CSV table of C-alpha atoms in Angstrom, one decimal:
chain,number,residue,atom,x,y,z
A,1,MET,CA,6.6,54.9,57.0
A,2,GLU,CA,7.9,51.5,57.8
A,3,LEU,CA,4.6,50.0,56.7
A,4,GLU,CA,5.0,51.8,53.4
A,5,ALA,CA,8.5,50.6,52.9
A,6,ASP,CA,7.4,47.0,53.6
A,7,HIS,CA,4.6,47.5,51.2
A,8,ALA,CA,7.0,48.8,48.5
A,9,ARG,CA,9.4,45.9,49.1
A,10,ALA,CA,6.5,43.4,48.8
A,11,LEU,CA,5.4,45.1,45.6
A,12,ALA,CA,8.9,45.0,44.2
A,13,LYS,CA,9.2,41.3,45.1
A,14,SER,CA,5.8,40.6,43.6
A,15,SER,CA,6.8,42.4,40.4
A,16,GLN,CA,10.1,40.5,40.3
A,17,ALA,CA,8.3,37.2,40.9
A,18,ARG,CA,5.8,38.0,38.0
A,19,LYS,CA,8.7,38.8,35.7
A,20,ARG,CA,10.5,35.6,36.7
A,21,ARG,CA,7.3,33.7,36.2
A,22,ARG,CA,6.8,35.3,32.7
A,23,ALA,CA,10.4,34.5,31.8
A,24,GLU,CA,9.9,30.9,33.0
A,25,LEU,CA,6.7,30.6,31.0
A,26,LEU,CA,8.4,32.0,27.9
A,27,LEU,CA,11.2,29.5,28.3
A,28,ILE,CA,8.8,26.6,28.8
A,29,GLY,CA,6.8,27.8,25.7
A,30,ALA,CA,10.0,28.0,23.7
A,31,GLY,CA,11.0,24.5,24.9
A,32,VAL,CA,7.5,23.1,23.9
A,33,ALA,CA,7.7,24.9,20.5
A,34,ALA,CA,11.2,23.5,19.9
A,35,THR,CA,10.1,20.0,20.9
A,36,LEU,CA,7.0,20.2,18.6
A,37,ILE,CA,9.2,21.4,15.7
A,38,ALA,CA,11.7,18.6,16.3
A,39,ALA,CA,8.9,16.0,16.5
A,40,ALA,CA,7.4,17.3,13.2
A,41,TYR,CA,10.8,17.0,11.5
A,42,GLN,CA,11.2,13.5,13.0
A,43,TYR,CA,7.7,12.5,11.8
A,44,VAL,CA,8.5,13.7,8.3
A,45,GLY,CA,11.8,11.8,8.3
A,46,ILE,CA,10.2,8.6,9.7
A,47,ARG,CA,7.3,8.9,7.2
A,48,SER,CA,9.8,9.4,4.3
A,49,THR,CA,11.8,6.4,5.5
A,50,LEU,CA,8.7,4.2,5.8
A,51,GLU,CA,7.4,5.2,2.4
A,52,SER,CA,10.8,4.5,0.9
A,53,SER,CA,11.0,1.1,2.5
A,54,THR,CA,7.4,0.3,1.4
A,55,ALA,CA,8.2,1.4,-2.1
A,56,ALA,CA,11.3,-0.7,-2.2
A,57,SER,CA,9.4,-3.8,-1.0
A,58,LEU,CA,6.6,-3.3,-3.5
A,59,TYR,CA,8.9,-2.7,-6.4
A,60,ALA,CA,10.9,-5.8,-5.5
A,61,GLN,CA,7.7,-7.8,-5.6
A,62,GLN,CA,6.9,-6.2,-9.0
A,63,GLN,CA,10.3,-7.2,-10.3
A,64,GLU,CA,9.8,-10.7,-9.0
A,65,ILE,CA,6.6,-10.9,-11.0
A,66,ASP,CA,8.3,-9.5,-14.1
A,67,ARG,CA,11.0,-12.1,-13.7
A,68,ILE,CA,8.4,-14.8,-13.6
A,69,PHE,CA,7.1,-13.6,-17.0
A,70,MET,CA,10.6,-13.3,-18.4
A,71,GLU,CA,11.4,-16.9,-17.4
A,72,ASN,CA,8.0,-18.2,-18.5
A,73,VAL,CA,7.3,-16.3,-21.7
A,74,ASP,CA,4.5,-18.9,-22.5
A,75,LEU,CA,2.4,-17.5,-19.6
A,76,GLN,CA,2.3,-13.9,-21.0
A,77,PRO,CA,-0.7,-14.3,-23.3
A,78,TYR,CA,-2.8,-15.5,-20.4
A,79,PHE,CA,-2.0,-12.5,-18.4
A,80,TRP,CA,-1.5,-9.8,-21.0
A,81,ARG,CA,-3.9,-10.7,-23.9
A,82,ARG,CA,-6.9,-12.2,-22.2
A,83,GLN,CA,-6.2,-15.5,-23.8
A,84,GLU,CA,-7.9,-18.7,-22.5
A,85,LEU,CA,-5.7,-21.5,-21.2
A,86,PRO,CA,-5.9,-24.7,-23.3
A,87,ASP,CA,-8.3,-27.3,-22.1
A,88,PRO,CA,-6.5,-30.4,-21.0
A,89,ALA,CA,-9.5,-32.5,-22.0
A,90,ALA,CA,-9.2,-31.4,-25.6
A,91,ALA,CA,-5.6,-32.7,-25.9
A,92,HIS,CA,-5.2,-35.5,-28.4
A,93,ASN,CA,-2.7,-37.5,-26.3
A,94,ALA,CA,-1.4,-37.9,-22.8
A,95,ALA,CA,1.6,-35.7,-23.3
A,96,GLY,CA,-0.6,-32.9,-24.6
A,97,LYS,CA,-2.9,-33.3,-21.7
A,98,LEU,CA,0.0,-33.3,-19.2
A,99,GLU,CA,1.5,-30.2,-20.9
A,100,ALA,CA,-1.9,-28.3,-20.6
A,101,GLN,CA,-2.3,-29.3,-17.0
A,102,GLN,CA,1.2,-28.1,-16.1
A,103,LEU,CA,0.6,-24.8,-18.0
A,104,ALA,CA,-2.6,-24.3,-16.0
A,105,ALA,CA,-0.9,-25.1,-12.7
A,106,ARG,CA,1.9,-22.6,-13.4
A,107,ALA,CA,-0.6,-20.0,-14.5
A,108,GLU,CA,-2.6,-20.5,-11.4
A,109,ALA,CA,0.4,-20.2,-9.2
A,110,THR,CA,1.5,-17.0,-11.0
A,111,ALA,CA,-2.1,-15.6,-10.6
A,112,HIS,CA,-1.9,-16.2,-6.9
A,113,ARG,CA,1.5,-14.5,-6.6
A,114,ILE,CA,0.1,-11.5,-8.4
A,115,LEU,CA,-3.0,-11.4,-6.2
A,116,ASP,CA,-0.8,-11.5,-3.1
A,117,HIS,CA,1.1,-8.6,-4.5
A,118,PHE,CA,-2.1,-6.7,-5.2
A,119,ALA,CA,-3.4,-7.4,-1.7
A,120,HIS,CA,-0.2,-6.0,-0.2
A,121,LEU,CA,-0.3,-3.0,-2.5
A,122,LYS,CA,-4.0,-2.3,-1.6
A,123,TYR,CA,-3.1,-2.6,2.1
A,124,GLN,CA,-0.2,-0.1,1.8
A,125,MET,CA,-2.4,2.3,-0.1
A,126,GLY,CA,-5.0,2.0,2.7
A,127,MET,CA,-2.2,3.0,5.1
A,128,GLN,CA,-1.7,6.1,3.0
A,129,ALA,CA,1.4,4.9,1.2
A,130,PHE,CA,1.8,6.0,-2.4
A,131,THR,CA,-0.5,8.9,-2.3
A,132,SER,CA,0.9,10.5,-5.4
A,133,GLU,CA,1.2,7.2,-7.4
A,134,ARG,CA,-2.1,5.7,-6.1
A,135,ALA,CA,-4.1,6.4,-9.4
A,136,ASP,CA,-1.3,4.8,-11.4
A,137,TRP,CA,-1.2,1.6,-9.2
A,138,GLU,CA,-5.0,1.4,-9.2
A,139,ALA,CA,-5.1,1.7,-13.0
A,140,TYR,CA,-2.4,-1.0,-13.3
A,141,MET,CA,-4.4,-3.4,-11.1
A,142,ARG,CA,-7.6,-2.8,-13.1
A,143,GLN,CA,-5.8,-3.2,-16.4
A,144,SER,CA,-4.2,-6.4,-15.1
A,145,PHE,CA,-7.7,-7.9,-14.4
A,146,ALA,CA,-9.0,-6.6,-17.7
A,147,GLU,CA,-6.2,-8.4,-19.6
A,148,SER,CA,-6.3,-11.7,-17.8
A,149,LEU,CA,-9.1,-14.2,-17.5
A,150,ILE,CA,-6.9,-16.5,-15.3
A,151,LEU,CA,-6.3,-13.6,-12.9
A,152,CYS,CA,-10.1,-12.9,-12.7
A,153,ARG,CA,-10.9,-16.5,-12.2
A,154,ALA,CA,-8.3,-17.0,-9.5
A,155,LEU,CA,-9.5,-14.0,-7.5
A,156,TRP,CA,-13.2,-15.0,-8.0
A,157,ALA,CA,-12.4,-18.6,-6.8
A,158,ASP,CA,-10.5,-17.3,-3.7
A,159,ARG,CA,-12.0,-13.9,-3.1
A,160,GLU,CA,-12.6,-14.6,0.6
A,161,SER,CA,-8.8,-14.7,1.1
A,162,PHE,CA,-8.7,-11.3,-0.5
A,163,GLY,CA,-11.4,-9.5,1.4
A,164,GLY,CA,-14.5,-11.0,-0.1
A,165,ASN,CA,-16.5,-9.3,-2.8
A,166,GLY,CA,-17.6,-6.1,-1.0
A,167,SER,CA,-16.9,-2.7,-2.4
A,168,ASP,CA,-13.6,-2.3,-0.4
A,169,SER,CA,-12.3,-5.8,-1.3
A,170,LEU,CA,-9.7,-6.5,-4.0
A,171,TRP,CA,-12.6,-7.8,-6.1
A,172,GLY,CA,-14.9,-4.9,-5.5
A,173,ARG,CA,-12.3,-2.2,-6.0
A,174,TYR,CA,-10.3,-3.5,-9.0
A,175,ALA,CA,-11.7,-6.6,-10.5
A,176,GLU,CA,-15.5,-6.6,-10.6
A,177,GLU,CA,-15.8,-4.3,-13.6
A,178,PRO,CA,-13.0,-5.6,-15.7
A,179,CYS,CA,-13.8,-9.3,-14.9
A,180,ARG,CA,-17.5,-8.9,-15.7
A,181,GLY,CA,-18.7,-11.5,-18.2
A,182,MET,CA,-15.6,-13.8,-17.8
């Protein structure tokens, strides 16, 4: 009888140990689930904050470019109407030649500012920013190249600085087609 009692006590202890172990596993599982849920919420929050910061940075750059065109209205036709810059050699006097050279220098500097902006935008889209606005930004970049010979030429002349001319470069993705035949 004593053996049976010991066996019954051992079974009871074993059953209690299994119940405790199940309870511990449930608590551990609940803790893991809560941690994963909290991490998912944190990820969404961090992602939202990063996208918001990225958007603010890119929109600030876009506003800076807009400001350049508001302060330099004479540059607009060379970026928005595919107009050619005047040839300094065709100027009839030294003042006209200097004016054409200065216009070309300002246009080239503006083109490089825009190219830097486009490179940053392309990078951010590659990092999965602007997933919902991507098509709009890509259309904007293609249209910018289509409307500006100076922008096409500036990128072509310095394409190695912007990823070369492969299919994933700034040239290959956005400029090659609209700049064809420049």
